[in-house]
PDB file of C-alpha atoms and ligand atoms in Angstrom:
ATOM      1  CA  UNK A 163       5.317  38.220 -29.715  1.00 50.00           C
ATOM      2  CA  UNK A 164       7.319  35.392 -28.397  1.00 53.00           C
ATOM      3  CA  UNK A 165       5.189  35.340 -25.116  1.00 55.00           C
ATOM      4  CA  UNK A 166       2.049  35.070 -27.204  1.00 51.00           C
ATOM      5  CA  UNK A 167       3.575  32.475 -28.993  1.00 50.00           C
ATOM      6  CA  UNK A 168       4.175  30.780 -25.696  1.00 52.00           C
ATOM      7  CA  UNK A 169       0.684  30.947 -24.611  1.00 50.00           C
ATOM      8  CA  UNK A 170      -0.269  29.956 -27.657  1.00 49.00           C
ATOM      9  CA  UNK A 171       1.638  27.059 -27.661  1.00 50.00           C
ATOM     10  CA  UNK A 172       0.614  26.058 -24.363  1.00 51.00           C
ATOM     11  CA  UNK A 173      -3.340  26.336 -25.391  1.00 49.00           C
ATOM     12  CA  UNK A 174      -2.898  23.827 -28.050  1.00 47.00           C
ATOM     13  CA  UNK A 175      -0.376  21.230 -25.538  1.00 49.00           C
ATOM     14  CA  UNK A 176      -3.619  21.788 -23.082  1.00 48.00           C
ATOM     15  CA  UNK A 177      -6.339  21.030 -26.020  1.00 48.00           C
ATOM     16  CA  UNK A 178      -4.531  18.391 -26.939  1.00 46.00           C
ATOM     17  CA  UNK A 179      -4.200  16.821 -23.840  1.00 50.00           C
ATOM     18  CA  UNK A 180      -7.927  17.192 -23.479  1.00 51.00           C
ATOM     19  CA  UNK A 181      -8.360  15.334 -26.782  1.00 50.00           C
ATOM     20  CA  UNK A 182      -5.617  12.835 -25.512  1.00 50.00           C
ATOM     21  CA  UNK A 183      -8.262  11.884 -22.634  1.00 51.00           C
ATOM     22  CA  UNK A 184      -8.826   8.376 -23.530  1.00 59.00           C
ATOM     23  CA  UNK A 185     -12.735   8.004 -23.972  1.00 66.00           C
ATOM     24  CA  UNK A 186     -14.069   4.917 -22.522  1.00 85.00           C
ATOM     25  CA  UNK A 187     -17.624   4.418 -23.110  1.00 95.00           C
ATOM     26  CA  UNK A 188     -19.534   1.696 -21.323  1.00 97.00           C
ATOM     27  CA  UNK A 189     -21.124  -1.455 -22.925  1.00 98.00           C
ATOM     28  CA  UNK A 190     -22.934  -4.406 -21.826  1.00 98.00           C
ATOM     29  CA  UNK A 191     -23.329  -7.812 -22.819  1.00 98.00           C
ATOM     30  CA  UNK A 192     -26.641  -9.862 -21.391  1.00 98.00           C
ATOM     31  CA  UNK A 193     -27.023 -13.464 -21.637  1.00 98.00           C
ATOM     32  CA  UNK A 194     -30.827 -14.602 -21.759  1.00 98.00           C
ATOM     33  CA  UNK A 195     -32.180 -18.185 -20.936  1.00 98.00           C
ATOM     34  CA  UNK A 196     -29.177 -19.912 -18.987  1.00 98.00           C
ATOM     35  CA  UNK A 197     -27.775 -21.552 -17.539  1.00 98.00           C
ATOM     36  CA  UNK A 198     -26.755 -24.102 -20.053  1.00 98.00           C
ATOM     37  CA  UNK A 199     -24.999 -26.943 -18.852  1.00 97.00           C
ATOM     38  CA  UNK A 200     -22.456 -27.057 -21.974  1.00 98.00           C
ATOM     39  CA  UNK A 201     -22.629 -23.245 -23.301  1.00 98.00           C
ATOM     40  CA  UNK A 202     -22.715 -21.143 -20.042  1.00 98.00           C
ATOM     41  CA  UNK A 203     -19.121 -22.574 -18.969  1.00 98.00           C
ATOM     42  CA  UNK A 204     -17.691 -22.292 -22.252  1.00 98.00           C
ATOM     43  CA  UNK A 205     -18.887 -17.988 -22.238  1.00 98.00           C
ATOM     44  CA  UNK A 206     -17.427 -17.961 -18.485  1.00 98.00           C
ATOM     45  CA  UNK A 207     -14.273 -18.859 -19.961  1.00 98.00           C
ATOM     46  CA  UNK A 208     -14.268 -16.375 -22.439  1.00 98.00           C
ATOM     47  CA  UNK A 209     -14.938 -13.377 -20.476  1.00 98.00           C
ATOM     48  CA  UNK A 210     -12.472 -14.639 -17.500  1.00 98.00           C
ATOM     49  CA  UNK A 211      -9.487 -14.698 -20.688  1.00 98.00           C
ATOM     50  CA  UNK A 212     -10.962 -11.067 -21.925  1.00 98.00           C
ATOM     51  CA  UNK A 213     -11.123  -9.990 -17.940  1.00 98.00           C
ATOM     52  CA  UNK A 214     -15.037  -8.574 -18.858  1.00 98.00           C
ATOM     53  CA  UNK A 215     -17.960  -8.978 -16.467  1.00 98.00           C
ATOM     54  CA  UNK A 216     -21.225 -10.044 -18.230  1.00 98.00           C
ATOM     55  CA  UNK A 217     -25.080 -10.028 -16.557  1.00 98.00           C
ATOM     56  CA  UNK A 218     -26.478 -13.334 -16.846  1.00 98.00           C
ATOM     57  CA  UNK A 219     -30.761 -13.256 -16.648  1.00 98.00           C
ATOM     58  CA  UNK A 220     -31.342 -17.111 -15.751  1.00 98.00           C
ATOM     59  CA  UNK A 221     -34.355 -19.093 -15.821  1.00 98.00           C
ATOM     60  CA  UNK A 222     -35.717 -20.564 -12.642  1.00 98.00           C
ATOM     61  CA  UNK A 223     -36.233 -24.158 -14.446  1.00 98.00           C
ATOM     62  CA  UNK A 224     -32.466 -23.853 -15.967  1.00 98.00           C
ATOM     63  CA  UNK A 225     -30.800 -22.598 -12.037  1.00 98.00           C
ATOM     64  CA  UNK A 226     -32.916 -25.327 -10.588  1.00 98.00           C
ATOM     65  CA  UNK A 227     -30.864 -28.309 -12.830  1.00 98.00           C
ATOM     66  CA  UNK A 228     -27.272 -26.680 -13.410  1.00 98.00           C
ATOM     67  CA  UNK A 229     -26.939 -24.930  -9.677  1.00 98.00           C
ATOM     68  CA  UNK A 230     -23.380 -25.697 -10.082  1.00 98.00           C
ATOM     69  CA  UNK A 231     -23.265 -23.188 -13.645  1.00 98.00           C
ATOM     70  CA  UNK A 232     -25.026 -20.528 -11.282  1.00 98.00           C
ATOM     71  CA  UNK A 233     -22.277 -20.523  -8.451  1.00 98.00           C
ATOM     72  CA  UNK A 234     -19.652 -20.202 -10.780  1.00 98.00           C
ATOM     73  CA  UNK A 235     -21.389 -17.157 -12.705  1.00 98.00           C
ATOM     74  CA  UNK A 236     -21.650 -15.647  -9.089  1.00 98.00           C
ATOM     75  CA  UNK A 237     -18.199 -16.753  -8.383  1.00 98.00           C
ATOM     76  CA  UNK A 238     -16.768 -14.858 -11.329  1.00 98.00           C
ATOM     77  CA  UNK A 239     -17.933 -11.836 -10.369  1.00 97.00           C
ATOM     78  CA  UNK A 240     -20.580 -11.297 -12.990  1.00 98.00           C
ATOM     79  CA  UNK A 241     -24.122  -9.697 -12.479  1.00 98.00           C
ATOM     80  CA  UNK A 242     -27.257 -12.275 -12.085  1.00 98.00           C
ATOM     81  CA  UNK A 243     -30.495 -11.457 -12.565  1.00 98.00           C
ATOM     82  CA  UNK A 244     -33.992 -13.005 -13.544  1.00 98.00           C
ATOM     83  CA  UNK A 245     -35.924 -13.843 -16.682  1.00 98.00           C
ATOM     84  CA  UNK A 246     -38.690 -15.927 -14.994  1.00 98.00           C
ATOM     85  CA  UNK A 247     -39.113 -19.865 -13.851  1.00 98.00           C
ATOM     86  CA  UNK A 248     -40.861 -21.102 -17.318  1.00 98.00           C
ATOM     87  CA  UNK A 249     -39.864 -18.419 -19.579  1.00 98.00           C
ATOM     88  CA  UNK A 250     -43.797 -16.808 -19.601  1.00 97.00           C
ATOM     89  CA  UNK A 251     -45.320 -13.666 -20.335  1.00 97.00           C
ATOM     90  CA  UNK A 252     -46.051 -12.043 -16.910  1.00 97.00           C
ATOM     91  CA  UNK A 253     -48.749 -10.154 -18.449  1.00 96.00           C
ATOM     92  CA  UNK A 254     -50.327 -13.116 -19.847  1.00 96.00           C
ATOM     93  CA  UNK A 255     -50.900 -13.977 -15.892  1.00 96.00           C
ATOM     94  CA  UNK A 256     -52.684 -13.439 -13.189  1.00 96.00           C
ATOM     95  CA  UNK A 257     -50.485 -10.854 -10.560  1.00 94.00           C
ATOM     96  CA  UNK A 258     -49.831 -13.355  -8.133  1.00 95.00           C
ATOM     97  CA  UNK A 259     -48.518 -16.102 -10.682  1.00 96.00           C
ATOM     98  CA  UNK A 260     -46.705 -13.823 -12.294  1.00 97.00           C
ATOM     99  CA  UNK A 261     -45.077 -12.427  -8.758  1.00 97.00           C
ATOM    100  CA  UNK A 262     -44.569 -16.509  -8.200  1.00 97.00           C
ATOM    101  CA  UNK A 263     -42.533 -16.510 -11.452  1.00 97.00           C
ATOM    102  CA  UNK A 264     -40.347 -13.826 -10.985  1.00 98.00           C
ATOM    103  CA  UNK A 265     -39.981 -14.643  -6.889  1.00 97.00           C
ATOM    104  CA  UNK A 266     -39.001 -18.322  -7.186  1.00 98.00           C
ATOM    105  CA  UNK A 267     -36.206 -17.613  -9.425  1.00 98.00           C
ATOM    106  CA  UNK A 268     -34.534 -14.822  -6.702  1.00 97.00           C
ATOM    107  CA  UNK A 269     -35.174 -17.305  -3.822  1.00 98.00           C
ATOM    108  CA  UNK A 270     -33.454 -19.910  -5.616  1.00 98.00           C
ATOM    109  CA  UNK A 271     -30.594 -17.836  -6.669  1.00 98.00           C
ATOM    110  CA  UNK A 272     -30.041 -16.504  -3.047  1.00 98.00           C
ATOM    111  CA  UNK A 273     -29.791 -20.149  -1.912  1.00 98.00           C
ATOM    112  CA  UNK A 274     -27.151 -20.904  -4.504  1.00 98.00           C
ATOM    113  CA  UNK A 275     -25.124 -17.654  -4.700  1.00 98.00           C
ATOM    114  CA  UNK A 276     -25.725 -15.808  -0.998  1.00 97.00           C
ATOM    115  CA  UNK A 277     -27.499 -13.340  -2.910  1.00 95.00           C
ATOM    116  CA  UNK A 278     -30.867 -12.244  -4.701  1.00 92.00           C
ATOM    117  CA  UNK A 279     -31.900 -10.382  -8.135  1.00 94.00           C
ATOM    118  CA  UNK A 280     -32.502  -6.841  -8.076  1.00 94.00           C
ATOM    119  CA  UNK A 281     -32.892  -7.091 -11.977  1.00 97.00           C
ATOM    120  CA  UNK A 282     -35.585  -8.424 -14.025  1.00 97.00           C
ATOM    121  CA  UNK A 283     -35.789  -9.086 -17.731  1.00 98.00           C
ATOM    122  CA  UNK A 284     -39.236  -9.891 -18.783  1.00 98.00           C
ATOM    123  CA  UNK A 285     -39.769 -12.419 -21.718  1.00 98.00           C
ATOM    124  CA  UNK A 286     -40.752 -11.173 -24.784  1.00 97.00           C
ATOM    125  CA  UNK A 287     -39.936  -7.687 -23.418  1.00 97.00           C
ATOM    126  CA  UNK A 288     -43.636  -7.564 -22.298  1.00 97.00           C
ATOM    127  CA  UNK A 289     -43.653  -6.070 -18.838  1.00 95.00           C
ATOM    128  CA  UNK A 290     -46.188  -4.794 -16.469  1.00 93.00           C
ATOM    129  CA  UNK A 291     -44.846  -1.847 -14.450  1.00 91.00           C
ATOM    130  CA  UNK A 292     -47.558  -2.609 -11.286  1.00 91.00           C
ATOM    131  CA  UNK A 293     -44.791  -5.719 -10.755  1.00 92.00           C
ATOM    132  CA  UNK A 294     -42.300  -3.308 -10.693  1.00 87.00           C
ATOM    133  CA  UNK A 295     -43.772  -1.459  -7.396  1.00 87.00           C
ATOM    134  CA  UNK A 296     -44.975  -4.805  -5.571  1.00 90.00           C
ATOM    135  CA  UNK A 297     -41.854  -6.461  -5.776  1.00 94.00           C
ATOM    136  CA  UNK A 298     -38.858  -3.401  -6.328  1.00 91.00           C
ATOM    137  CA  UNK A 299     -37.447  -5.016  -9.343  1.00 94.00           C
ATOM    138  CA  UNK A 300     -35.867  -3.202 -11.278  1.00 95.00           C
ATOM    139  CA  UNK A 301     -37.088  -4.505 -15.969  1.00 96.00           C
ATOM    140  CA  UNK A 302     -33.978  -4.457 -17.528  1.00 97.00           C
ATOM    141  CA  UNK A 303     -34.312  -4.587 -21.582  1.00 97.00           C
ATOM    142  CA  UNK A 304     -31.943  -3.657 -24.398  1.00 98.00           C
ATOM    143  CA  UNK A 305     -31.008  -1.994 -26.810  1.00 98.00           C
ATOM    144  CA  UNK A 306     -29.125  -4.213 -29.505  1.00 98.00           C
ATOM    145  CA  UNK A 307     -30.783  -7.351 -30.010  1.00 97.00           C
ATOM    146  CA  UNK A 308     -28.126  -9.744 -31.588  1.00 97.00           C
ATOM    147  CA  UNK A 309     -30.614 -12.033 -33.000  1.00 97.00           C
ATOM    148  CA  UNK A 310     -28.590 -14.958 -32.082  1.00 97.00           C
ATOM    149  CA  UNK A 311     -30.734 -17.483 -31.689  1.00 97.00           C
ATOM    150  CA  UNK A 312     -31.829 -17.176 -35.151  1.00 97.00           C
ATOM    151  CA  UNK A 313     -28.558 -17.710 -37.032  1.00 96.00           C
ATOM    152  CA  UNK A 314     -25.402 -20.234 -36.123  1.00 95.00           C
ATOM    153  CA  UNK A 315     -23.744 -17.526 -38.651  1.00 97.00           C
ATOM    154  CA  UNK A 316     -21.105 -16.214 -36.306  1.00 98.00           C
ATOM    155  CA  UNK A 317     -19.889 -13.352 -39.198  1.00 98.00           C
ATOM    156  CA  UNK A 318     -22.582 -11.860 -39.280  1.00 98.00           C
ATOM    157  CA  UNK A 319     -24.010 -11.820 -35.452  1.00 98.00           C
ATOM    158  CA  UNK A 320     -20.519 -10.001 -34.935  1.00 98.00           C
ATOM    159  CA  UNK A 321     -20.733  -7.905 -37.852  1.00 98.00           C
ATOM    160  CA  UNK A 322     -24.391  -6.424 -36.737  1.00 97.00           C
ATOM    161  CA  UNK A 323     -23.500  -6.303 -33.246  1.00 98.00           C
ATOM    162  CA  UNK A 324     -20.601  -4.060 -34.150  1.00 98.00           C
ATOM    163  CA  UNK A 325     -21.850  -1.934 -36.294  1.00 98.00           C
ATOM    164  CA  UNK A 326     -24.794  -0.994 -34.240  1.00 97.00           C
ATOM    165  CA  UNK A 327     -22.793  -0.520 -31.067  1.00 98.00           C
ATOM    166  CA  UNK A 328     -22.973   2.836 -29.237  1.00 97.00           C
ATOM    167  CA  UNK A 329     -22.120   4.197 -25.803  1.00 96.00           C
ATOM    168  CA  UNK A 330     -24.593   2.447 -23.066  1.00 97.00           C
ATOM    169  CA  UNK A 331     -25.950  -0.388 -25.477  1.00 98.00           C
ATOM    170  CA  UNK A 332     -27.306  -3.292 -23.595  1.00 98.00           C
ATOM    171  CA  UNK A 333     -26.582  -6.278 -25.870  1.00 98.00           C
ATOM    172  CA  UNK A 334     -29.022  -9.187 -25.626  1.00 98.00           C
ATOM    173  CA  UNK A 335     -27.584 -12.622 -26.218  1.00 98.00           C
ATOM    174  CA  UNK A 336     -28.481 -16.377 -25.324  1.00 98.00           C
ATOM    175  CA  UNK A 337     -25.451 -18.576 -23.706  1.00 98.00           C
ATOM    176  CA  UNK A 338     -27.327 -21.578 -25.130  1.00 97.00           C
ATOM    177  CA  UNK A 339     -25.232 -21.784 -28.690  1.00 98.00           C
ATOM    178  CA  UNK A 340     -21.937 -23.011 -29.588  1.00 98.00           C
ATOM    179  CA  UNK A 341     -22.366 -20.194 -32.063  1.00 98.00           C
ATOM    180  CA  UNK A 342     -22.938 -17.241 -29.376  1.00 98.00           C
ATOM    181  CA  UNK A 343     -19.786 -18.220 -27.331  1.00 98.00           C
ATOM    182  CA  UNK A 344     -17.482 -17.394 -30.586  1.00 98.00           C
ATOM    183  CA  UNK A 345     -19.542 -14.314 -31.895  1.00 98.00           C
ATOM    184  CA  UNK A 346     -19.113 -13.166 -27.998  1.00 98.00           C
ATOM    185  CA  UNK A 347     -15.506 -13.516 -28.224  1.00 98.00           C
ATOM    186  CA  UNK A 348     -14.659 -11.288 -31.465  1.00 98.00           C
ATOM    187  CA  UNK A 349     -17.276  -8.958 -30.355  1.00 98.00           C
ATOM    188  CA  UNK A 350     -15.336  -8.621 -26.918  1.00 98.00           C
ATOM    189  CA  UNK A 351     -11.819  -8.071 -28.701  1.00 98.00           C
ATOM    190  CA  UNK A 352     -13.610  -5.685 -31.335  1.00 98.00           C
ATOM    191  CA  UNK A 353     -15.202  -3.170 -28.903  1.00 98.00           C
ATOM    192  CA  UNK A 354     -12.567  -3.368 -26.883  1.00 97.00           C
ATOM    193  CA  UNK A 355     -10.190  -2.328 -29.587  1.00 97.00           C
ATOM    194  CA  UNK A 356     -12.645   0.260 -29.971  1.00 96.00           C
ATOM    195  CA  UNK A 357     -12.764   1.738 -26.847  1.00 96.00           C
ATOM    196  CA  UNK A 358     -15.486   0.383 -24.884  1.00 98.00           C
ATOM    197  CA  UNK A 359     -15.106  -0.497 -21.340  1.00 98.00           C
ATOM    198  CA  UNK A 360     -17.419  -3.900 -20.802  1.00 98.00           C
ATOM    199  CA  UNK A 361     -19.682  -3.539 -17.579  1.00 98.00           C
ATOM    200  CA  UNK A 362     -22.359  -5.118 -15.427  1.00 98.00           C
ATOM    201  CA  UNK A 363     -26.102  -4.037 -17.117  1.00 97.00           C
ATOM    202  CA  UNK A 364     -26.779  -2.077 -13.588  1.00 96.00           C
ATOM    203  CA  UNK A 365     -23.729   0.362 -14.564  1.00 95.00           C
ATOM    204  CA  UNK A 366     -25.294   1.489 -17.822  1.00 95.00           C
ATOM    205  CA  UNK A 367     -28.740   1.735 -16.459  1.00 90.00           C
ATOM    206  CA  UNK A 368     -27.377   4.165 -13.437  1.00 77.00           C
ATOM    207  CA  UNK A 369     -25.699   6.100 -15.599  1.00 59.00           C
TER     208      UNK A 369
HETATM  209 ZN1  LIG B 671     -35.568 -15.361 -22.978  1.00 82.69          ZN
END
């Protein structure tokens, strides 16, 4: 009896330890439309203080004025990848314009940073998967759409955002508002206290 208490005892340590296993499930937070020349520094030094890495899909027109906000996002460590020169529809397009969109902005980020886009956001979300094959991109979209741009309400972008977050979201945010940099910054601390281990948008999509 007291050696099948033993064994007993040790199943429930060994369940328990499994149960111990901290979780960590993986998040990401994507910043549309940069770079800014006030808002994009101001979100870099938010995710340096919470140590998180972020995926920044830049305009072509916005790289081509604040070069100096794109280094530093490359400098930091975080993921870049491309949302188009003008902001367009590719599908609204013809191929090869739409091609020109997408390719300016990775030439222009490989002469800033020493390195191209693999990733693609299209604008609107519209995407045309015969761009996909001609120039091996890789669409990235997402999953919780904070609806920032819509509100300076910093309550509730963080309340939604939280609420709605699950393992492998892709959070889509704009480092263009005063308003985003806060709602960023309790979101961060939030999940975090919750468990979720910030990463670059190419981890989740791997996964
Ligand atoms: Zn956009």
């Amino acid at each position: 009896m007291e050696k099948f208490l033993t064994v007993c005892a040790a199943l429930i340590l060994t369940a328990g330890m499994w149960s111990a296993e901290p979780e960590t499930r993986k998040i990401a937070l994507t910043f549309d439309d940069g770079p800014h020349p006030v808002y994009t520094e101001e979100m870099l030094k938010v995710l340096e203080q919470e140590q998180v890495p972020a995926t920044f899909f830049l305009l072509g027109e916005n790289a081509e004025q604040y070069g100096e906000q794109v280094r530093m996002i490359a400098a930091q460590g975080h993921l870049i990848g491309n949302h188009t020169w003008r902001h367009v529809q590719v599908t609204s397009l013809p191929k090869e314009e739409a091609e020109e969109e997408i390719l300016a902005v990775s030439s222009l980020v490989e002469e800033l940073t020493g390195n191209g886009t693999s990733y693609v956001r299209p604008p609107f979300g519209i995407w045309d998967p015969e761009l996909e094959e001609e120039l091996d991109m890789i669409p990235v979209l997402w999953t919780i759409d904070t609806l920032d741009w819509t509100t300076q309400n910093v309550d509730w972008i963080v309340e939604k955002t939280v609420q709605d977050a699950g393992e492998n979201d892709i959070i889509l945010m704009h480092d263009s508002y005063e308003s985003t940099v806060q709602a960023a910054e309790r979101i961060i601390r939030r999940l975090k206290a919750e468990g979720f281990e910030f990463v670059t948008v190419d981890q989740v999509i791997m996964d």
